[in-house]
Tab-separated table of C-alpha atoms in Angstrom:
chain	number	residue	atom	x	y	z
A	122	UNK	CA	-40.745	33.206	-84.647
A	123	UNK	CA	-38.931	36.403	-84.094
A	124	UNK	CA	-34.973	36.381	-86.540
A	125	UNK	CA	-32.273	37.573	-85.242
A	126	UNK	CA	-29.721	39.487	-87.376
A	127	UNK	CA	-26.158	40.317	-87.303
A	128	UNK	CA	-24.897	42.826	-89.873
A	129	UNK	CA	-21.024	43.616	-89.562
A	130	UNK	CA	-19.821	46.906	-90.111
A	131	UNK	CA	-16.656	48.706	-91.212
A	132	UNK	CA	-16.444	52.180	-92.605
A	133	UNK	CA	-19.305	52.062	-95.271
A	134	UNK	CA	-21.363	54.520	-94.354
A	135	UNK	CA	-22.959	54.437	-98.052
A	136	UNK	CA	-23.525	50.882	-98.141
A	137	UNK	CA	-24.963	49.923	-94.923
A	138	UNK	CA	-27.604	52.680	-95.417
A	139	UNK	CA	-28.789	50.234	-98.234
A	140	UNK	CA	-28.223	46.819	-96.316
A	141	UNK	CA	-30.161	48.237	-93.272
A	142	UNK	CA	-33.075	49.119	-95.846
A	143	UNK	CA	-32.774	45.471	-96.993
A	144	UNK	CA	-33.894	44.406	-93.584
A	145	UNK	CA	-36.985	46.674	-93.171
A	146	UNK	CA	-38.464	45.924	-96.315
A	147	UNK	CA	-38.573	42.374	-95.600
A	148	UNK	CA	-42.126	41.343	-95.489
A	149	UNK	CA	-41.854	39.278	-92.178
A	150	UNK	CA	-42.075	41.835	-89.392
A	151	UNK	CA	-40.790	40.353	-86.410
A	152	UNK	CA	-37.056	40.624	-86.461
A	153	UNK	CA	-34.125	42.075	-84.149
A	154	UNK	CA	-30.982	43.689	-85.945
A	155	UNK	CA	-27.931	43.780	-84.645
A	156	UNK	CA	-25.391	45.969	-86.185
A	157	UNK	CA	-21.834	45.217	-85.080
A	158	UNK	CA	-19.787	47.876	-85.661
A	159	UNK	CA	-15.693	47.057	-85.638
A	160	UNK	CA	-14.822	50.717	-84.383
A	161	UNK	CA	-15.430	52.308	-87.972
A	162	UNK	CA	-14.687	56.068	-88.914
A	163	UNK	CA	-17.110	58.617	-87.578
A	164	UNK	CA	-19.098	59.075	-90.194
A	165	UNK	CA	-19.864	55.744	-90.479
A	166	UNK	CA	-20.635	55.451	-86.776
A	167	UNK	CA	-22.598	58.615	-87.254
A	168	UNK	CA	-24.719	57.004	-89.417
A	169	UNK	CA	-24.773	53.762	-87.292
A	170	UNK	CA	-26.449	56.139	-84.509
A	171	UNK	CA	-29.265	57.520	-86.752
A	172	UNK	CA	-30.328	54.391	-88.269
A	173	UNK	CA	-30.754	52.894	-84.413
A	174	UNK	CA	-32.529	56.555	-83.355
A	175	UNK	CA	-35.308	56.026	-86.307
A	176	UNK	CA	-35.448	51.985	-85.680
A	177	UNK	CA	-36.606	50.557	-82.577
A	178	UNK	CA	-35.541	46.848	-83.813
A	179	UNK	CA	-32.474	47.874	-84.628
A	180	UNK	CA	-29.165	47.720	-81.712
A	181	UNK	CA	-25.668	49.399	-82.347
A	182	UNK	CA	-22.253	47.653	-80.908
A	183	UNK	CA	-19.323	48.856	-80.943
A	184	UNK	CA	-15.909	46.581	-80.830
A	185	UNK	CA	-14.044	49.506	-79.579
A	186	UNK	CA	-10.759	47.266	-81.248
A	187	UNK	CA	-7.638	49.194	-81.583
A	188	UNK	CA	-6.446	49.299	-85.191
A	189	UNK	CA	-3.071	47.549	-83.867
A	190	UNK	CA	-4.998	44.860	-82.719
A	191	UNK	CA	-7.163	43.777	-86.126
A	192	UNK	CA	-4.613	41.769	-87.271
A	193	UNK	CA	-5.037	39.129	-84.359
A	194	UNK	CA	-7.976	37.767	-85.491
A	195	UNK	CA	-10.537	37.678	-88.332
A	196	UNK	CA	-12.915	40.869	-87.376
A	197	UNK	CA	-15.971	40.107	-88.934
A	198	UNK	CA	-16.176	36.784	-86.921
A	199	UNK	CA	-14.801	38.621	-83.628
A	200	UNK	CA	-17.756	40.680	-84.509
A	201	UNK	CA	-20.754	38.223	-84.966
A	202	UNK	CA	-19.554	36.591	-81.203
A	203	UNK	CA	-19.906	40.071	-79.300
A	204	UNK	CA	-23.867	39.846	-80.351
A	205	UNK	CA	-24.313	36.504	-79.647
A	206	UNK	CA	-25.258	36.552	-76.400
A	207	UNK	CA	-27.688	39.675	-76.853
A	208	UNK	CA	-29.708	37.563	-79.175
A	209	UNK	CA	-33.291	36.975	-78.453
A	210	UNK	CA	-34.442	35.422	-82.032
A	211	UNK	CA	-35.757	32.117	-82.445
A	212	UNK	CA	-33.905	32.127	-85.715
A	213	UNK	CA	-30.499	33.380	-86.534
A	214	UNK	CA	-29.659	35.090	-90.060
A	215	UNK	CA	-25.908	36.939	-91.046
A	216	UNK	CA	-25.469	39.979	-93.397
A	217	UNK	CA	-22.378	42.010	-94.368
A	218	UNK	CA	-22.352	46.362	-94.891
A	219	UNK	CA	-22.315	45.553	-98.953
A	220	UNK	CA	-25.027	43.149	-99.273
A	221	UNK	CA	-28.561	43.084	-99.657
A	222	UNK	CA	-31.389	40.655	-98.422
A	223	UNK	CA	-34.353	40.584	-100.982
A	224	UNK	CA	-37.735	40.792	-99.425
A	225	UNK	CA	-39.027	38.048	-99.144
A	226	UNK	CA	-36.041	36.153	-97.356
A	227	UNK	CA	-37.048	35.973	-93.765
A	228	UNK	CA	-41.075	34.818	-95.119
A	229	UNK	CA	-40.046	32.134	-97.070
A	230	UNK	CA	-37.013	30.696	-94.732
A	231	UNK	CA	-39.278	30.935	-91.296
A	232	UNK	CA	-42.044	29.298	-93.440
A	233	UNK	CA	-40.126	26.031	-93.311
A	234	UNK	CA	-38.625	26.386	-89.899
A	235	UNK	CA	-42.750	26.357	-89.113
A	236	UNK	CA	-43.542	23.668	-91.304
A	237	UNK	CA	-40.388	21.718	-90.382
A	238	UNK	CA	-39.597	21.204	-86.786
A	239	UNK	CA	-36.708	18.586	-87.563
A	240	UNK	CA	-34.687	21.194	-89.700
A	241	UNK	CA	-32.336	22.940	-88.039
A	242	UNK	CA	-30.352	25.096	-90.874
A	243	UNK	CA	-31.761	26.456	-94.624
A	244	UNK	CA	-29.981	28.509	-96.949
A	245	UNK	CA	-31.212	29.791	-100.297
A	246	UNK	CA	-29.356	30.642	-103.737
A	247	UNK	CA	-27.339	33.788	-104.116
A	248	UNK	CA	-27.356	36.617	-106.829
A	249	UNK	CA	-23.752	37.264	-107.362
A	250	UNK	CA	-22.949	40.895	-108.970
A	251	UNK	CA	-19.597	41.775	-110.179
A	252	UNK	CA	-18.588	45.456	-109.556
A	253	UNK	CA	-15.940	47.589	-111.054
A	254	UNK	CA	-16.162	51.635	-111.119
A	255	UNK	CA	-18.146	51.608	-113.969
A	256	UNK	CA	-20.828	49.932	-112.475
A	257	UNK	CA	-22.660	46.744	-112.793
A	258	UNK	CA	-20.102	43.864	-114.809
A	259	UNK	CA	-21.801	40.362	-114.497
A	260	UNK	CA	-23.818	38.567	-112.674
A	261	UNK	CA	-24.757	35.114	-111.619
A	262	UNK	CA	-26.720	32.659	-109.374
A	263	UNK	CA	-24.932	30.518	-107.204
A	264	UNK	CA	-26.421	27.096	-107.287
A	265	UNK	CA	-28.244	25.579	-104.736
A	266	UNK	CA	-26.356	22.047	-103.852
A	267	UNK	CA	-29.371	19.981	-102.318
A	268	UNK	CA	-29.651	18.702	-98.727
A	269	UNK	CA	-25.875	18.723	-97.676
A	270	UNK	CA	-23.639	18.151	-95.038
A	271	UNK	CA	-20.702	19.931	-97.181
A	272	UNK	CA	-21.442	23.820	-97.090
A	273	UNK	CA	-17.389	24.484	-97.026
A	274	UNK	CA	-17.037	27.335	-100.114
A	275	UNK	CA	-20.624	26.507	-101.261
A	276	UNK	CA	-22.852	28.510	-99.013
A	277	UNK	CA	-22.413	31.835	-98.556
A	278	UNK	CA	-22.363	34.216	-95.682
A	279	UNK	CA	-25.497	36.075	-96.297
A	280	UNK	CA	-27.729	33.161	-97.378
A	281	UNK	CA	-27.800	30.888	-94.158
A	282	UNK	CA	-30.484	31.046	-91.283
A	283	UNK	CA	-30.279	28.474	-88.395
A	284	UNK	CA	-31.890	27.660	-85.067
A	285	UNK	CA	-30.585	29.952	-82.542
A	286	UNK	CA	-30.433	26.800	-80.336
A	287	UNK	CA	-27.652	25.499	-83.073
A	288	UNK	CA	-25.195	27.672	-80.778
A	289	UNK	CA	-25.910	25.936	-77.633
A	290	UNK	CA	-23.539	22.961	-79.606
A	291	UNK	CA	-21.607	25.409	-81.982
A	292	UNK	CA	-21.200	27.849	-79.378
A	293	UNK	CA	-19.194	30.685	-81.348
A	294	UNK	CA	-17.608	31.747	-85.028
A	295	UNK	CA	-13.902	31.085	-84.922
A	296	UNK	CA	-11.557	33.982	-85.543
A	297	UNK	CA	-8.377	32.402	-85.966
A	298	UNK	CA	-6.928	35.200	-87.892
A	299	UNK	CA	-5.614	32.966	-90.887
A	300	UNK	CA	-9.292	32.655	-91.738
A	301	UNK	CA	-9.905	36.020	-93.085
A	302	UNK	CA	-11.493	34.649	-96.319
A	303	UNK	CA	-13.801	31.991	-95.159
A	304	UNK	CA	-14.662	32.144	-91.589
A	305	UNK	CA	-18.185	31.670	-92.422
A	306	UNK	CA	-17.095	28.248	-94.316
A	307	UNK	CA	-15.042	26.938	-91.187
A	308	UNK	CA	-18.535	27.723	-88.905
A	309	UNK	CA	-20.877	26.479	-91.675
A	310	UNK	CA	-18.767	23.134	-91.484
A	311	UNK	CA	-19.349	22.928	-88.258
A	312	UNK	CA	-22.957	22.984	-88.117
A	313	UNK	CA	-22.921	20.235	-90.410
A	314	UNK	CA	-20.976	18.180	-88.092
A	315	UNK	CA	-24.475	18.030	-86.836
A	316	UNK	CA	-27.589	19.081	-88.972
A	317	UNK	CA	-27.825	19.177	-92.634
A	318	UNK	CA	-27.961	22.118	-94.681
A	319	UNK	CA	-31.443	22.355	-96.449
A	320	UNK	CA	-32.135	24.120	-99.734
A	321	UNK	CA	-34.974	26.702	-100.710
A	322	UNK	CA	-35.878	27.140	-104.088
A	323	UNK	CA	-35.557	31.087	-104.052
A	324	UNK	CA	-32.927	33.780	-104.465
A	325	UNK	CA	-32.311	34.959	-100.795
A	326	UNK	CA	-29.691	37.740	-101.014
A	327	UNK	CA	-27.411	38.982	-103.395
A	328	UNK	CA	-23.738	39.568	-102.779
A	329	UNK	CA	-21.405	42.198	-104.291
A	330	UNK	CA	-18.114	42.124	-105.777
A	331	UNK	CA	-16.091	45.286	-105.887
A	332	UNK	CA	-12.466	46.425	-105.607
A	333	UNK	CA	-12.955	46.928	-101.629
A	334	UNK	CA	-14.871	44.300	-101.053
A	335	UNK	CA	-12.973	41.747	-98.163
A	336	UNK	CA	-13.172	38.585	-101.121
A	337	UNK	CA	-11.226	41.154	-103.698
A	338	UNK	CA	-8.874	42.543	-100.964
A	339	UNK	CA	-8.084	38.834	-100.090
A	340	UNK	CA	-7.061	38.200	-103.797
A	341	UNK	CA	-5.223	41.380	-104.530
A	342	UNK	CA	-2.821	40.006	-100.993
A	343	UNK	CA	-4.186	43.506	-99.591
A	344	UNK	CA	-5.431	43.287	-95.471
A	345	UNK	CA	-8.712	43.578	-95.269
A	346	UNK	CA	-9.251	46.211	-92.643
A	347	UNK	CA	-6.783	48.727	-94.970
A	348	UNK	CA	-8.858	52.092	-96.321
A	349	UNK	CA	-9.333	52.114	-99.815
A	350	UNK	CA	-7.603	49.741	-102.680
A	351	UNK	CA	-7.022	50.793	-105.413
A	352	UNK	CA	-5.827	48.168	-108.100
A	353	UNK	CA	-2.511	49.120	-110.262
A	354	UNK	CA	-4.569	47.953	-113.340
């Protein structure tokens, strides 16, 4: 069962060097990456080019979206619908330029797709790091909440896979533009209009917060697609 994977990317060239890693160390093999690029600097797309010239599995798109125009909707779900249709996965899986999937993720999660021809979606708990310039402040597991049909602000982003067949019902990611903070909760709740949500016991992915990350821009009332924040305090 090949997995499919869309990464979204925005001008961190640093970052996504380490989230691209996080793919090809997985110890499952048969994967497709798709890196969706939402018209980043050029050093990030620089980067974007080399990583596809040294990996075979790995496709670059570019949005090509004018910078007036990333206010109309929310980018990073505008983004995951351009590689929809190039997917060729079995399984689908999501990742972000400032995350990391821990290697064992796509084993474990295609293990019970296998095993379990009835389920449609799994997710797995979530190392949470807190990130200030100093480095490393906290950290935490998010908890697994059982079989569920209520994902909304539960399960994240980067610890979902699902049946690419799920889209032949739930046929896109809505980018309504006042869902900047949680446009993975709005499509997560609509996959469980139809197919639970099942657990697995294992820490898929961890997910950093830092000053530029989207979830800290979104607090700070900064737009997320801005360079640089730099809080007063």
């Amino acid at each position: 069962m090949k997995v499919s994977v869309i990464l979204t990317s925005y001008n961190r060239s640093r970052q996504i060097r380490e989230s691209v890693a996080s793919v090809q160390r997985q110890t499952y093999s048969d994967w497709e990456l798709f890196i969706v690029d939402d018209n980043s600097n050029e050093e990030t797309k620089e980067v974007l080019n080399n990583i596809a010239s040294r990996e075979p599995r790995c496709t670059v798109i570019q949005s090509g979206v004018l910078q007036e125009d990333r206010l109309k909707t929310t980018r990073y779900a505008s983004c995951i619908n351009l590689a929809i249709p190039h997917l060729t996965g079995e399984l689908v899986s999501y990742l972000t330029d400032d995350d990391i999937y821990y290697p064992e993720r796509f084993e474990r999660m295609v293990d019970v797709f296998r095993n379990r021809p009835d389920i449609s979606v799994v997710y797995g708990s979530q190392r949470v790091v807190i990130i200030n310039q100093y480095g490393i402040m906290s950290q935490s597991i998010r908890p697994l909440i059982g079989i569920t049909r209520s994902p909304f602000n539960r399960v994240d982003h980067n610890s979902i896979m699902h049946r690419r067949s799920c889209f032949e019902v739930v046929t896109h990611w809505d980018d309504n533009p006042s869902y900047w903070g949680y446009a993975d909760a709005i499509f997560f709740s609509r996959l469980a209009e139809y197919w639970d949500f099942h657990p697995i016991n294992f820490i898929t992915d961890e997910h950093r917060v830092h000053q530029n990350s989207v979830q800290s821009k979104m607090h700070h009332h900064v737009q997320p697609w801005l360079g640089r924040f730099e809080p007063l305090d």
